[in-house]
Amino acid sequence: MNLHDLQARATERLDAERAAKIESITALAGAAEKVESSRAELAEAERQHTAAYSKALRLGWTDADLKDFGITQPGKKPTGRPRGPKKATQKPTEEQSQESSQQPA
């Protein structure tokens, strides 16, 4: 194999890798843009939902009526037991152990 063939193969491989990298960053940017756009659409939909729900209440519908229709209250959290913060178990430090053993019972 001659030097020119090796250079051509190396260039080909590097060009393919470069193209794959560019393609991946293009796909990533497109996905990130879609996420941001979807977030903006969701925020607008939630604003409209809140306004429409409030209007229905002002016009005399009750929360129970709307719930019977299958309409959820805006911003309502999912039902179920809320997850609280995990409690960390702390081991007493050597200093704390000494203090507790020196105190009279």
PDB file of N, CA and C in Angstrom:
ATOM      1  N   MET A   1       0.851  -1.168   0.000  1.00  0.00           N
ATOM      2  CA  MET A   1       0.000   0.000   0.000  1.00  0.00           C
ATOM      3  C   MET A   1       0.904   1.240   0.000  1.00  0.00           C
ATOM      4  N   ASN A   2       0.531   2.204  -0.792  1.00  0.00           N
ATOM      5  CA  ASN A   2       1.382   3.395  -0.867  1.00  0.00           C
ATOM      6  C   ASN A   2       0.855   4.514   0.040  1.00  0.00           C
ATOM      7  N   LEU A   3       1.671   5.520   0.188  1.00  0.00           N
ATOM      8  CA  LEU A   3       1.379   6.629   1.090  1.00  0.00           C
ATOM      9  C   LEU A   3       0.093   7.351   0.692  1.00  0.00           C
ATOM     10  N   HIS A   4      -0.122   7.548  -0.599  1.00  0.00           N
ATOM     11  CA  HIS A   4      -1.314   8.249  -1.078  1.00  0.00           C
ATOM     12  C   HIS A   4      -2.597   7.481  -0.693  1.00  0.00           C
ATOM     13  N   ASP A   5      -2.588   6.168  -0.795  1.00  0.00           N
ATOM     14  CA  ASP A   5      -3.751   5.356  -0.437  1.00  0.00           C
ATOM     15  C   ASP A   5      -4.033   5.441   1.062  1.00  0.00           C
ATOM     16  N   LEU A   6      -2.970   5.409   1.878  1.00  0.00           N
ATOM     17  CA  LEU A   6      -3.139   5.512   3.327  1.00  0.00           C
ATOM     18  C   LEU A   6      -3.739   6.870   3.710  1.00  0.00           C
ATOM     19  N   GLN A   7      -3.231   7.920   3.090  1.00  0.00           N
ATOM     20  CA  GLN A   7      -3.762   9.253   3.373  1.00  0.00           C
ATOM     21  C   GLN A   7      -5.232   9.350   2.970  1.00  0.00           C
ATOM     22  N   ALA A   8      -5.572   8.780   1.847  1.00  0.00           N
ATOM     23  CA  ALA A   8      -6.957   8.812   1.373  1.00  0.00           C
ATOM     24  C   ALA A   8      -7.878   8.053   2.324  1.00  0.00           C
ATOM     25  N   ARG A   9      -7.450   6.878   2.799  1.00  0.00           N
ATOM     26  CA  ARG A   9      -8.262   6.087   3.726  1.00  0.00           C
ATOM     27  C   ARG A   9      -8.409   6.811   5.065  1.00  0.00           C
ATOM     28  N   ALA A  10      -7.326   7.403   5.548  1.00  0.00           N
ATOM     29  CA  ALA A  10      -7.373   8.131   6.818  1.00  0.00           C
ATOM     30  C   ALA A  10      -8.298   9.341   6.702  1.00  0.00           C
ATOM     31  N   THR A  11      -8.204  10.062   5.606  1.00  0.00           N
ATOM     32  CA  THR A  11      -9.063  11.220   5.376  1.00  0.00           C
ATOM     33  C   THR A  11     -10.518  10.797   5.314  1.00  0.00           C
ATOM     34  N   GLU A  12     -10.784   9.694   4.630  1.00  0.00           N
ATOM     35  CA  GLU A  12     -12.143   9.172   4.529  1.00  0.00           C
ATOM     36  C   GLU A  12     -12.720   8.845   5.907  1.00  0.00           C
ATOM     37  N   ARG A  13     -11.926   8.165   6.717  1.00  0.00           N
ATOM     38  CA  ARG A  13     -12.374   7.789   8.052  1.00  0.00           C
ATOM     39  C   ARG A  13     -12.629   9.025   8.911  1.00  0.00           C
ATOM     40  N   LEU A  14     -11.701   9.985   8.871  1.00  0.00           N
ATOM     41  CA  LEU A  14     -11.874  11.198   9.663  1.00  0.00           C
ATOM     42  C   LEU A  14     -13.087  12.006   9.198  1.00  0.00           C
ATOM     43  N   ASP A  15     -13.290  12.055   7.883  1.00  0.00           N
ATOM     44  CA  ASP A  15     -14.461  12.765   7.350  1.00  0.00           C
ATOM     45  C   ASP A  15     -15.759  12.104   7.812  1.00  0.00           C
ATOM     46  N   ALA A  16     -15.777  10.771   7.837  1.00  0.00           N
ATOM     47  CA  ALA A  16     -16.974  10.046   8.284  1.00  0.00           C
ATOM     48  C   ALA A  16     -17.227  10.317   9.762  1.00  0.00           C
ATOM     49  N   GLU A  17     -16.175  10.309  10.576  1.00  0.00           N
ATOM     50  CA  GLU A  17     -16.323  10.586  12.007  1.00  0.00           C
ATOM     51  C   GLU A  17     -16.799  12.021  12.230  1.00  0.00           C
ATOM     52  N   ARG A  18     -16.230  12.938  11.465  1.00  0.00           N
ATOM     53  CA  ARG A  18     -16.610  14.347  11.586  1.00  0.00           C
ATOM     54  C   ARG A  18     -18.084  14.528  11.209  1.00  0.00           C
ATOM     55  N   ALA A  19     -18.495  13.888  10.133  1.00  0.00           N
ATOM     56  CA  ALA A  19     -19.889  13.993   9.695  1.00  0.00           C
ATOM     57  C   ALA A  19     -20.829  13.412  10.755  1.00  0.00           C
ATOM     58  N   ALA A  20     -20.441  12.302  11.373  1.00  0.00           N
ATOM     59  CA  ALA A  20     -21.269  11.692  12.419  1.00  0.00           C
ATOM     60  C   ALA A  20     -21.375  12.620  13.624  1.00  0.00           C
ATOM     61  N   LYS A  21     -20.270  13.267  13.992  1.00  0.00           N
ATOM     62  CA  LYS A  21     -20.295  14.199  15.119  1.00  0.00           C
ATOM     63  C   LYS A  21     -21.201  15.386  14.822  1.00  0.00           C
ATOM     64  N   ILE A  22     -21.091  15.919  13.622  1.00  0.00           N
ATOM     65  CA  ILE A  22     -21.932  17.060  13.230  1.00  0.00           C
ATOM     66  C   ILE A  22     -23.398  16.655  13.215  1.00  0.00           C
ATOM     67  N   GLU A  23     -23.676  15.477  12.701  1.00  0.00           N
ATOM     68  CA  GLU A  23     -25.053  14.983  12.659  1.00  0.00           C
ATOM     69  C   GLU A  23     -25.611  14.808  14.070  1.00  0.00           C
ATOM     70  N   SER A  24     -24.787  14.302  14.980  1.00  0.00           N
ATOM     71  CA  SER A  24     -25.268  14.093  16.349  1.00  0.00           C
ATOM     72  C   SER A  24     -25.560  15.410  17.053  1.00  0.00           C
ATOM     73  N   ILE A  25     -24.726  16.413  16.845  1.00  0.00           N
ATOM     74  CA  ILE A  25     -24.960  17.703  17.501  1.00  0.00           C
ATOM     75  C   ILE A  25     -26.160  18.403  16.884  1.00  0.00           C
ATOM     76  N   THR A  26     -26.384  18.193  15.602  1.00  0.00           N
ATOM     77  CA  THR A  26     -27.557  18.762  14.936  1.00  0.00           C
ATOM     78  C   THR A  26     -28.827  18.132  15.500  1.00  0.00           C
ATOM     79  N   ALA A  27     -28.819  16.806  15.668  1.00  0.00           N
ATOM     80  CA  ALA A  27     -29.974  16.114  16.244  1.00  0.00           C
ATOM     81  C   ALA A  27     -30.208  16.555  17.684  1.00  0.00           C
ATOM     82  N   LEU A  28     -29.136  16.702  18.442  1.00  0.00           N
ATOM     83  CA  LEU A  28     -29.247  17.146  19.830  1.00  0.00           C
ATOM     84  C   LEU A  28     -29.839  18.549  19.915  1.00  0.00           C
ATOM     85  N   ALA A  29     -29.363  19.449  19.077  1.00  0.00           N
ATOM     86  CA  ALA A  29     -29.879  20.820  19.080  1.00  0.00           C
ATOM     87  C   ALA A  29     -31.358  20.839  18.701  1.00  0.00           C
ATOM     88  N   GLY A  30     -31.727  20.015  17.733  1.00  0.00           N
ATOM     89  CA  GLY A  30     -33.137  19.932  17.338  1.00  0.00           C
ATOM     90  C   GLY A  30     -34.009  19.409  18.465  1.00  0.00           C
ATOM     91  N   ALA A  31     -33.529  18.390  19.171  1.00  0.00           N
ATOM     92  CA  ALA A  31     -34.289  17.827  20.291  1.00  0.00           C
ATOM     93  C   ALA A  31     -34.417  18.847  21.423  1.00  0.00           C
ATOM     94  N   ALA A  32     -33.330  19.566  21.720  1.00  0.00           N
ATOM     95  CA  ALA A  32     -33.366  20.574  22.778  1.00  0.00           C
ATOM     96  C   ALA A  32     -34.336  21.698  22.417  1.00  0.00           C
ATOM     97  N   GLU A  33     -34.343  22.090  21.158  1.00  0.00           N
ATOM     98  CA  GLU A  33     -35.260  23.126  20.693  1.00  0.00           C
ATOM     99  C   GLU A  33     -36.712  22.665  20.832  1.00  0.00           C
ATOM    100  N   LYS A  34     -36.960  21.401  20.504  1.00  0.00           N
ATOM    101  CA  LYS A  34     -38.309  20.848  20.618  1.00  0.00           C
ATOM    102  C   LYS A  34     -38.763  20.820  22.076  1.00  0.00           C
ATOM    103  N   VAL A  35     -37.856  20.470  22.994  1.00  0.00           N
ATOM    104  CA  VAL A  35     -38.191  20.449  24.416  1.00  0.00           C
ATOM    105  C   VAL A  35     -38.573  21.855  24.877  1.00  0.00           C
ATOM    106  N   GLU A  36     -37.783  22.846  24.519  1.00  0.00           N
ATOM    107  CA  GLU A  36     -38.080  24.223  24.927  1.00  0.00           C
ATOM    108  C   GLU A  36     -39.406  24.699  24.334  1.00  0.00           C
ATOM    109  N   SER A  37     -39.642  24.370  23.081  1.00  0.00           N
ATOM    110  CA  SER A  37     -40.895  24.741  22.438  1.00  0.00           C
ATOM    111  C   SER A  37     -42.077  24.063  23.121  1.00  0.00           C
ATOM    112  N   SER A  38     -41.909  22.790  23.453  1.00  0.00           N
ATOM    113  CA  SER A  38     -42.977  22.048  24.134  1.00  0.00           C
ATOM    114  C   SER A  38     -43.248  22.628  25.512  1.00  0.00           C
ATOM    115  N   ARG A  39     -42.197  23.020  26.215  1.00  0.00           N
ATOM    116  CA  ARG A  39     -42.379  23.641  27.533  1.00  0.00           C
ATOM    117  C   ARG A  39     -43.176  24.940  27.415  1.00  0.00           C
ATOM    118  N   ALA A  40     -42.868  25.731  26.403  1.00  0.00           N
ATOM    119  CA  ALA A  40     -43.585  26.988  26.203  1.00  0.00           C
ATOM    120  C   ALA A  40     -45.048  26.715  25.863  1.00  0.00           C
ATOM    121  N   GLU A  41     -45.294  25.718  25.012  1.00  0.00           N
ATOM    122  CA  GLU A  41     -46.670  25.355  24.670  1.00  0.00           C
ATOM    123  C   GLU A  41     -47.426  24.849  25.894  1.00  0.00           C
ATOM    124  N   LEU A  42     -46.757  24.038  26.713  1.00  0.00           N
ATOM    125  CA  LEU A  42     -47.390  23.524  27.931  1.00  0.00           C
ATOM    126  C   LEU A  42     -47.734  24.662  28.879  1.00  0.00           C
ATOM    127  N   ALA A  43     -46.817  25.598  29.053  1.00  0.00           N
ATOM    128  CA  ALA A  43     -47.078  26.735  29.940  1.00  0.00           C
ATOM    129  C   ALA A  43     -48.291  27.529  29.455  1.00  0.00           C
ATOM    130  N   GLU A  44     -48.392  27.732  28.155  1.00  0.00           N
ATOM    131  CA  GLU A  44     -49.528  28.459  27.593  1.00  0.00           C
ATOM    132  C   GLU A  44     -50.819  27.663  27.772  1.00  0.00           C
ATOM    133  N   ALA A  45     -50.770  26.361  27.541  1.00  0.00           N
ATOM    134  CA  ALA A  45     -51.953  25.520  27.718  1.00  0.00           C
ATOM    135  C   ALA A  45     -52.409  25.529  29.183  1.00  0.00           C
ATOM    136  N   GLU A  46     -51.449  25.486  30.106  1.00  0.00           N
ATOM    137  CA  GLU A  46     -51.799  25.528  31.530  1.00  0.00           C
ATOM    138  C   GLU A  46     -52.421  26.868  31.897  1.00  0.00           C
ATOM    139  N   ARG A  47     -51.908  27.956  31.319  1.00  0.00           N
ATOM    140  CA  ARG A  47     -52.485  29.277  31.575  1.00  0.00           C
ATOM    141  C   ARG A  47     -53.923  29.330  31.076  1.00  0.00           C
ATOM    142  N   GLN A  48     -54.158  28.802  29.873  1.00  0.00           N
ATOM    143  CA  GLN A  48     -55.510  28.783  29.311  1.00  0.00           C
ATOM    144  C   GLN A  48     -56.439  27.895  30.141  1.00  0.00           C
ATOM    145  N   HIS A  49     -55.930  26.769  30.595  1.00  0.00           N
ATOM    146  CA  HIS A  49     -56.727  25.859  31.422  1.00  0.00           C
ATOM    147  C   HIS A  49     -57.147  26.553  32.716  1.00  0.00           C
ATOM    148  N   THR A  50     -56.209  27.228  33.346  1.00  0.00           N
ATOM    149  CA  THR A  50     -56.502  27.933  34.592  1.00  0.00           C
ATOM    150  C   THR A  50     -57.554  29.014  34.362  1.00  0.00           C
ATOM    151  N   ALA A  51     -57.406  29.774  33.285  1.00  0.00           N
ATOM    152  CA  ALA A  51     -58.363  30.845  32.989  1.00  0.00           C
ATOM    153  C   ALA A  51     -59.748  30.272  32.703  1.00  0.00           C
ATOM    154  N   ALA A  52     -59.826  29.213  31.927  1.00  0.00           N
ATOM    155  CA  ALA A  52     -61.118  28.613  31.596  1.00  0.00           C
ATOM    156  C   ALA A  52     -61.761  27.991  32.828  1.00  0.00           C
ATOM    157  N   TYR A  53     -60.976  27.361  33.665  1.00  0.00           N
ATOM    158  CA  TYR A  53     -61.497  26.740  34.888  1.00  0.00           C
ATOM    159  C   TYR A  53     -62.062  27.813  35.818  1.00  0.00           C
ATOM    160  N   SER A  54     -61.294  28.905  35.963  1.00  0.00           N
ATOM    161  CA  SER A  54     -61.757  30.011  36.815  1.00  0.00           C
ATOM    162  C   SER A  54     -63.046  30.611  36.279  1.00  0.00           C
ATOM    163  N   LYS A  55     -63.149  30.739  34.978  1.00  0.00           N
ATOM    164  CA  LYS A  55     -64.355  31.296  34.369  1.00  0.00           C
ATOM    165  C   LYS A  55     -65.548  30.381  34.637  1.00  0.00           C
ATOM    166  N   ALA A  56     -65.335  29.057  34.519  1.00  0.00           N
ATOM    167  CA  ALA A  56     -66.418  28.109  34.779  1.00  0.00           C
ATOM    168  C   ALA A  56     -66.891  28.229  36.226  1.00  0.00           C
ATOM    169  N   LEU A  57     -65.959  28.393  37.151  1.00  0.00           N
ATOM    170  CA  LEU A  57     -66.333  28.564  38.563  1.00  0.00           C
ATOM    171  C   LEU A  57     -67.114  29.861  38.767  1.00  0.00           C
ATOM    172  N   ARG A  58     -66.653  30.941  38.114  1.00  0.00           N
ATOM    173  CA  ARG A  58     -67.353  32.220  38.235  1.00  0.00           C
ATOM    174  C   ARG A  58     -68.777  32.136  37.674  1.00  0.00           C
ATOM    175  N   LEU A  59     -68.975  31.280  36.682  1.00  0.00           N
ATOM    176  CA  LEU A  59     -70.291  31.145  36.060  1.00  0.00           C
ATOM    177  C   LEU A  59     -71.201  30.181  36.819  1.00  0.00           C
ATOM    178  N   GLY A  60     -70.719  29.652  37.942  1.00  0.00           N
ATOM    179  CA  GLY A  60     -71.600  28.866  38.796  1.00  0.00           C
ATOM    180  C   GLY A  60     -71.292  27.381  38.883  1.00  0.00           C
ATOM    181  N   TRP A  61     -70.371  26.878  38.092  1.00  0.00           N
ATOM    182  CA  TRP A  61     -70.008  25.471  38.231  1.00  0.00           C
ATOM    183  C   TRP A  61     -69.192  25.296  39.504  1.00  0.00           C
ATOM    184  N   THR A  62     -69.302  24.124  40.097  1.00  0.00           N
ATOM    185  CA  THR A  62     -68.514  23.841  41.297  1.00  0.00           C
ATOM    186  C   THR A  62     -67.361  22.911  40.927  1.00  0.00           C
ATOM    187  N   ASP A  63     -66.387  22.826  41.852  1.00  0.00           N
ATOM    188  CA  ASP A  63     -65.272  21.892  41.635  1.00  0.00           C
ATOM    189  C   ASP A  63     -65.798  20.473  41.455  1.00  0.00           C
ATOM    190  N   ALA A  64     -66.805  20.122  42.258  1.00  0.00           N
ATOM    191  CA  ALA A  64     -67.385  18.771  42.174  1.00  0.00           C
ATOM    192  C   ALA A  64     -68.040  18.551  40.815  1.00  0.00           C
ATOM    193  N   ASP A  65     -68.773  19.558  40.316  1.00  0.00           N
ATOM    194  CA  ASP A  65     -69.398  19.433  38.991  1.00  0.00           C
ATOM    195  C   ASP A  65     -68.340  19.174  37.922  1.00  0.00           C
ATOM    196  N   LEU A  66     -67.303  19.979  37.953  1.00  0.00           N
ATOM    197  CA  LEU A  66     -66.261  19.859  36.935  1.00  0.00           C
ATOM    198  C   LEU A  66     -65.534  18.519  37.058  1.00  0.00           C
ATOM    199  N   LYS A  67     -65.342  18.066  38.282  1.00  0.00           N
ATOM    200  CA  LYS A  67     -64.698  16.773  38.502  1.00  0.00           C
ATOM    201  C   LYS A  67     -65.568  15.655  37.932  1.00  0.00           C
ATOM    202  N   ASP A  68     -66.896  15.782  38.109  1.00  0.00           N
ATOM    203  CA  ASP A  68     -67.819  14.792  37.542  1.00  0.00           C
ATOM    204  C   ASP A  68     -67.715  14.729  36.021  1.00  0.00           C
ATOM    205  N   PHE A  69     -67.397  15.859  35.394  1.00  0.00           N
ATOM    206  CA  PHE A  69     -67.221  15.892  33.943  1.00  0.00           C
ATOM    207  C   PHE A  69     -65.857  15.352  33.521  1.00  0.00           C
ATOM    208  N   GLY A  70     -65.020  15.053  34.500  1.00  0.00           N
ATOM    209  CA  GLY A  70     -63.679  14.548  34.188  1.00  0.00           C
ATOM    210  C   GLY A  70     -62.661  15.646  33.983  1.00  0.00           C
ATOM    211  N   ILE A  71     -63.012  16.840  34.394  1.00  0.00           N
ATOM    212  CA  ILE A  71     -62.108  17.986  34.233  1.00  0.00           C
ATOM    213  C   ILE A  71     -61.308  18.156  35.519  1.00  0.00           C
ATOM    214  N   THR A  72     -60.008  18.125  35.385  1.00  0.00           N
ATOM    215  CA  THR A  72     -59.156  18.261  36.560  1.00  0.00           C
ATOM    216  C   THR A  72     -58.920  19.720  36.884  1.00  0.00           C
ATOM    217  N   GLN A  73     -58.709  19.956  38.147  1.00  0.00           N
ATOM    218  CA  GLN A  73     -58.421  21.299  38.623  1.00  0.00           C
ATOM    219  C   GLN A  73     -57.017  21.686  38.163  1.00  0.00           C
ATOM    220  N   PRO A  74     -56.810  22.899  37.669  1.00  0.00           N
ATOM    221  CA  PRO A  74     -55.484  23.308  37.212  1.00  0.00           C
ATOM    222  C   PRO A  74     -54.463  23.254  38.339  1.00  0.00           C
ATOM    223  N   GLY A  75     -53.300  22.768  38.015  1.00  0.00           N
ATOM    224  CA  GLY A  75     -52.209  22.736  38.974  1.00  0.00           C
ATOM    225  C   GLY A  75     -52.383  21.715  40.085  1.00  0.00           C
ATOM    226  N   LYS A  76     -53.383  20.859  39.973  1.00  0.00           N
ATOM    227  CA  LYS A  76     -53.620  19.872  41.025  1.00  0.00           C
ATOM    228  C   LYS A  76     -52.549  18.806  40.968  1.00  0.00           C
ATOM    229  N   LYS A  77     -52.006  18.500  42.125  1.00  0.00           N
ATOM    230  CA  LYS A  77     -50.955  17.493  42.231  1.00  0.00           C
ATOM    231  C   LYS A  77     -51.579  16.102  42.133  1.00  0.00           C
ATOM    232  N   PRO A  78     -50.808  15.128  41.671  1.00  0.00           N
ATOM    233  CA  PRO A  78     -51.323  13.765  41.617  1.00  0.00           C
ATOM    234  C   PRO A  78     -51.690  13.274  43.019  1.00  0.00           C
ATOM    235  N   THR A  79     -52.735  12.449  43.074  1.00  0.00           N
ATOM    236  CA  THR A  79     -53.145  11.941  44.375  1.00  0.00           C
ATOM    237  C   THR A  79     -52.201  10.842  44.820  1.00  0.00           C
ATOM    238  N   GLY A  80     -52.231  10.564  46.084  1.00  0.00           N
ATOM    239  CA  GLY A  80     -51.351   9.540  46.623  1.00  0.00           C
ATOM    240  C   GLY A  80     -50.515  10.132  47.733  1.00  0.00           C
ATOM    241  N   ARG A  81     -49.755   9.282  48.327  1.00  0.00           N
ATOM    242  CA  ARG A  81     -48.914   9.702  49.445  1.00  0.00           C
ATOM    243  C   ARG A  81     -47.743  10.530  48.939  1.00  0.00           C
ATOM    244  N   PRO A  82     -47.574  11.731  49.487  1.00  0.00           N
ATOM    245  CA  PRO A  82     -46.433  12.547  49.038  1.00  0.00           C
ATOM    246  C   PRO A  82     -45.123  11.950  49.521  1.00  0.00           C
ATOM    247  N   ARG A  83     -44.148  12.102  48.710  1.00  0.00           N
ATOM    248  CA  ARG A  83     -42.821  11.610  49.082  1.00  0.00           C
ATOM    249  C   ARG A  83     -42.121  12.688  49.876  1.00  0.00           C
ATOM    250  N   GLY A  84     -41.744  12.346  51.060  1.00  0.00           N
ATOM    251  CA  GLY A  84     -41.043  13.292  51.917  1.00  0.00           C
ATOM    252  C   GLY A  84     -39.549  13.155  51.722  1.00  0.00           C
ATOM    253  N   PRO A  85     -38.806  14.049  52.327  1.00  0.00           N
ATOM    254  CA  PRO A  85     -37.355  13.957  52.213  1.00  0.00           C
ATOM    255  C   PRO A  85     -36.854  12.717  52.953  1.00  0.00           C
ATOM    256  N   LYS A  86     -35.829  12.126  52.405  1.00  0.00           N
ATOM    257  CA  LYS A  86     -35.249  10.956  53.052  1.00  0.00           C
ATOM    258  C   LYS A  86     -34.523  11.412  54.310  1.00  0.00           C
ATOM    259  N   LYS A  87     -34.713  10.647  55.361  1.00  0.00           N
ATOM    260  CA  LYS A  87     -34.056  10.980  56.623  1.00  0.00           C
ATOM    261  C   LYS A  87     -32.697  10.306  56.641  1.00  0.00           C
ATOM    262  N   ALA A  88     -31.696  11.116  56.831  1.00  0.00           N
ATOM    263  CA  ALA A  88     -30.337  10.583  56.880  1.00  0.00           C
ATOM    264  C   ALA A  88     -30.060  10.075  58.285  1.00  0.00           C
ATOM    265  N   THR A  89     -29.461   8.928  58.365  1.00  0.00           N
ATOM    266  CA  THR A  89     -29.067   8.415  59.674  1.00  0.00           C
ATOM    267  C   THR A  89     -27.672   8.923  59.955  1.00  0.00           C
ATOM    268  N   GLN A  90     -27.542   9.581  61.088  1.00  0.00           N
ATOM    269  CA  GLN A  90     -26.247  10.144  61.437  1.00  0.00           C
ATOM    270  C   GLN A  90     -25.617   9.305  62.537  1.00  0.00           C
ATOM    271  N   LYS A  91     -24.381   9.005  62.349  1.00  0.00           N
ATOM    272  CA  LYS A  91     -23.624   8.333  63.394  1.00  0.00           C
ATOM    273  C   LYS A  91     -23.052   9.417  64.294  1.00  0.00           C
ATOM    274  N   PRO A  92     -23.094   9.196  65.601  1.00  0.00           N
ATOM    275  CA  PRO A  92     -22.530  10.217  66.492  1.00  0.00           C
ATOM    276  C   PRO A  92     -21.023  10.315  66.287  1.00  0.00           C
ATOM    277  N   THR A  93     -20.551  11.533  66.323  1.00  0.00           N
ATOM    278  CA  THR A  93     -19.114  11.733  66.188  1.00  0.00           C
ATOM    279  C   THR A  93     -18.449  11.306  67.485  1.00  0.00           C
ATOM    280  N   GLU A  94     -17.159  11.152  67.453  1.00  0.00           N
ATOM    281  CA  GLU A  94     -16.415  10.737  68.652  1.00  0.00           C
ATOM    282  C   GLU A  94     -16.622  11.742  69.776  1.00  0.00           C
ATOM    283  N   GLU A  95     -16.649  13.028  69.423  1.00  0.00           N
ATOM    284  CA  GLU A  95     -16.830  14.079  70.416  1.00  0.00           C
ATOM    285  C   GLU A  95     -18.213  13.975  71.060  1.00  0.00           C
ATOM    286  N   GLN A  96     -19.264  13.728  70.250  1.00  0.00           N
ATOM    287  CA  GLN A  96     -20.613  13.592  70.779  1.00  0.00           C
ATOM    288  C   GLN A  96     -20.716  12.362  71.677  1.00  0.00           C
ATOM    289  N   SER A  97     -20.058  11.291  71.314  1.00  0.00           N
ATOM    290  CA  SER A  97     -20.074  10.066  72.124  1.00  0.00           C
ATOM    291  C   SER A  97     -19.436  10.315  73.483  1.00  0.00           C
ATOM    292  N   GLN A  98     -18.335  11.048  73.504  1.00  0.00           N
ATOM    293  CA  GLN A  98     -17.649  11.347  74.752  1.00  0.00           C
ATOM    294  C   GLN A  98     -18.511  12.238  75.639  1.00  0.00           C
ATOM    295  N   GLU A  99     -19.178  13.240  75.030  1.00  0.00           N
ATOM    296  CA  GLU A  99     -20.026  14.152  75.791  1.00  0.00           C
ATOM    297  C   GLU A  99     -21.177  13.409  76.435  1.00  0.00           C
ATOM    298  N   SER A 100     -21.810  12.514  75.714  1.00  0.00           N
ATOM    299  CA  SER A 100     -22.953  11.798  76.257  1.00  0.00           C
ATOM    300  C   SER A 100     -22.534  10.813  77.337  1.00  0.00           C
ATOM    301  N   SER A 101     -21.337  10.267  77.235  1.00  0.00           N
ATOM    302  CA  SER A 101     -20.884   9.319  78.271  1.00  0.00           C
ATOM    303  C   SER A 101     -20.411  10.052  79.519  1.00  0.00           C
ATOM    304  N   GLN A 102     -20.074  11.347  79.425  1.00  0.00           N
ATOM    305  CA  GLN A 102     -19.601  12.102  80.583  1.00  0.00           C
ATOM    306  C   GLN A 102     -20.760  12.707  81.360  1.00  0.00           C
ATOM    307  N   GLN A 103     -21.938  12.836  80.739  1.00  0.00           N
ATOM    308  CA  GLN A 103     -23.065  13.431  81.419  1.00  0.00           C
ATOM    309  C   GLN A 103     -23.665  12.418  82.392  1.00  0.00           C
ATOM    310  N   PRO A 104     -24.061  12.884  83.582  1.00  0.00           N
ATOM    311  CA  PRO A 104     -24.677  11.976  84.558  1.00  0.00           C
ATOM    312  C   PRO A 104     -26.053  11.518  84.072  1.00  0.00           C
ATOM    313  N   ALA A 105     -26.403  10.323  84.389  1.00  0.00           N
ATOM    314  CA  ALA A 105     -27.663   9.743  83.964  1.00  0.00           C
ATOM    315  C   ALA A 105     -28.819  10.207  84.793  1.00  0.00           C
TER     316      ALA A 105
END
